[in-house]
Amino acid sequence: MEVKLALLADGANVSREGKLNLLGIFDTLFARSFPTTHPQMQLVIRFERRPGRRAARARWRSSWSRAMAASFSGCRALTVQPHGLGDAIRMDHVLTLNHVQFERPGRYRFDVLVDVG
């Protein structure tokens, strides 16, 4: 399984038809002072698995504040089940993060971990 897309957005959803809708993609936040809190953001990840591969699990974690890592690390496991013949299987996942606190200026990241089971 591969991560084909990973981004932060102000808003995102997957429609009934399976369309991924994104609003306000960003990679930089500005603040007058720190610590600061960002009211809401959405982590959007698109996974893809080729036919014939075994099921896979994915999880993601943040690498910054202890409070964020404690509430985020290891949660939201996603399992992709084996599928019939055909094209690659794509799964879009939208994780809403509310009131994320940033302790100091700098670079922050999310790690997306993929394990083949």
CSV table of C-alpha atoms in Angstrom, one decimal:
chain,number,residue,atom,x,y,z
A,1,MET,CA,0.0,0.0,0.0
A,2,GLU,CA,1.2,3.5,-0.8
A,3,VAL,CA,0.4,7.0,0.3
A,4,LYS,CA,-0.5,8.8,-2.9
A,5,LEU,CA,-1.6,12.1,-1.3
A,6,ALA,CA,-1.1,13.7,2.1
A,7,LEU,CA,-2.0,17.3,2.9
A,8,LEU,CA,-3.6,19.6,5.4
A,9,ALA,CA,-6.7,21.5,4.5
A,10,ASP,CA,-9.3,23.9,6.0
A,11,GLY,CA,-12.1,21.5,4.8
A,12,ALA,CA,-12.4,18.2,3.1
A,13,ASN,CA,-14.9,15.4,2.6
A,14,VAL,CA,-15.6,12.4,0.4
A,15,SER,CA,-18.9,12.6,-1.4
A,16,ARG,CA,-21.4,9.7,-1.8
A,17,GLU,CA,-20.0,9.2,-5.3
A,18,GLY,CA,-16.4,8.8,-3.9
A,19,LYS,CA,-15.2,12.3,-5.0
A,20,LEU,CA,-12.6,13.9,-2.7
A,21,ASN,CA,-13.4,17.5,-2.1
A,22,LEU,CA,-10.7,19.8,-0.7
A,23,LEU,CA,-10.9,23.5,0.4
A,24,GLY,CA,-8.0,25.6,1.6
A,25,ILE,CA,-4.9,23.4,1.2
A,26,PHE,CA,-2.1,24.8,3.3
A,27,ASP,CA,1.4,24.0,4.5
A,28,THR,CA,2.2,27.2,6.6
A,29,LEU,CA,0.5,28.8,9.5
A,30,PHE,CA,1.2,32.3,10.8
A,31,ALA,CA,0.8,33.4,14.4
A,32,ARG,CA,1.6,36.7,16.3
A,33,SER,CA,2.7,34.8,19.4
A,34,PHE,CA,3.3,31.3,20.8
A,35,PRO,CA,2.0,29.1,22.0
A,36,THR,CA,-0.9,29.3,19.6
A,37,THR,CA,-3.9,27.2,18.8
A,38,HIS,CA,-5.3,26.5,15.3
A,39,PRO,CA,-9.0,26.0,15.6
A,40,GLN,CA,-9.5,23.3,13.0
A,41,MET,CA,-7.6,21.5,10.2
A,42,GLN,CA,-8.1,18.3,8.3
A,43,LEU,CA,-5.4,15.8,7.5
A,44,VAL,CA,-6.2,14.2,4.2
A,45,ILE,CA,-4.5,11.0,3.1
A,46,ARG,CA,-5.1,8.9,-0.1
A,47,PHE,CA,-4.0,5.3,0.1
A,48,GLU,CA,-3.6,3.1,-2.9
A,49,ARG,CA,-3.1,-0.7,-3.1
A,50,ARG,CA,-2.5,-2.7,-6.2
A,51,PRO,CA,-4.6,-5.8,-6.9
A,52,GLY,CA,-3.1,-9.0,-5.7
A,53,ARG,CA,-1.4,-7.5,-2.7
A,54,ARG,CA,-2.2,-8.6,0.8
A,55,ALA,CA,-4.3,-6.5,3.2
A,56,ALA,CA,-2.4,-3.6,4.8
A,57,ARG,CA,-2.8,-1.3,7.8
A,58,ALA,CA,-1.9,2.3,8.1
A,59,ARG,CA,-1.6,4.6,11.1
A,60,TRP,CA,-0.3,8.1,11.5
A,61,ARG,CA,1.2,10.2,14.3
A,62,SER,CA,2.4,13.7,14.9
A,63,SER,CA,5.9,14.4,15.9
A,64,TRP,CA,5.4,17.5,18.0
A,65,SER,CA,3.8,18.3,21.3
A,66,ARG,CA,3.3,15.6,23.9
A,67,ALA,CA,-0.4,16.5,24.2
A,68,MET,CA,-0.9,16.2,20.5
A,69,ALA,CA,1.2,13.0,20.2
A,70,ALA,CA,-0.7,11.4,23.1
A,71,SER,CA,-4.1,12.1,21.5
A,72,PHE,CA,-3.0,11.4,17.9
A,73,SER,CA,-0.3,8.7,17.9
A,74,GLY,CA,-1.4,5.2,17.2
A,75,CYS,CA,-5.1,6.1,16.6
A,76,ARG,CA,-7.2,5.9,13.5
A,77,ALA,CA,-5.9,2.6,12.2
A,78,LEU,CA,-7.2,1.9,8.8
A,79,THR,CA,-7.4,-1.6,7.2
A,80,VAL,CA,-7.6,-2.2,3.4
A,81,GLN,CA,-9.2,-5.5,2.7
A,82,PRO,CA,-8.2,-7.7,-0.3
A,83,HIS,CA,-10.3,-6.9,-3.4
A,84,GLY,CA,-11.2,-8.7,-6.6
A,85,LEU,CA,-9.5,-8.3,-10.0
A,86,GLY,CA,-9.3,-4.8,-11.5
A,87,ASP,CA,-7.6,-1.5,-11.0
A,88,ALA,CA,-5.8,-0.3,-7.9
A,89,ILE,CA,-7.9,0.3,-4.8
A,90,ARG,CA,-8.0,3.9,-3.6
A,91,MET,CA,-9.1,4.9,-0.1
A,92,ASP,CA,-9.4,8.6,0.9
A,93,HIS,CA,-9.3,9.3,4.6
A,94,VAL,CA,-10.1,12.7,6.3
A,95,LEU,CA,-9.1,13.2,9.9
A,96,THR,CA,-10.4,16.3,11.6
A,97,LEU,CA,-8.1,17.9,14.2
A,98,ASN,CA,-9.6,20.5,16.5
A,99,HIS,CA,-7.8,23.0,18.7
A,100,VAL,CA,-4.3,21.9,17.8
A,101,GLN,CA,-1.7,23.8,19.9
A,102,PHE,CA,1.7,24.7,18.6
A,103,GLU,CA,4.1,25.4,21.4
A,104,ARG,CA,6.7,27.3,19.4
A,105,PRO,CA,7.6,28.4,15.8
A,106,GLY,CA,9.2,25.7,13.7
A,107,ARG,CA,8.6,22.8,11.4
A,108,TYR,CA,6.0,20.1,12.3
A,109,ARG,CA,5.1,16.9,10.6
A,110,PHE,CA,2.8,13.9,10.5
A,111,ASP,CA,4.3,10.4,10.0
A,112,VAL,CA,2.1,8.0,8.0
A,113,LEU,CA,3.1,4.4,8.8
A,114,VAL,CA,2.0,1.6,6.5
A,115,ASP,CA,2.4,-2.1,7.5
A,116,VAL,CA,1.6,-5.0,5.1
A,117,GLY,CA,-0.1,-7.7,7.1
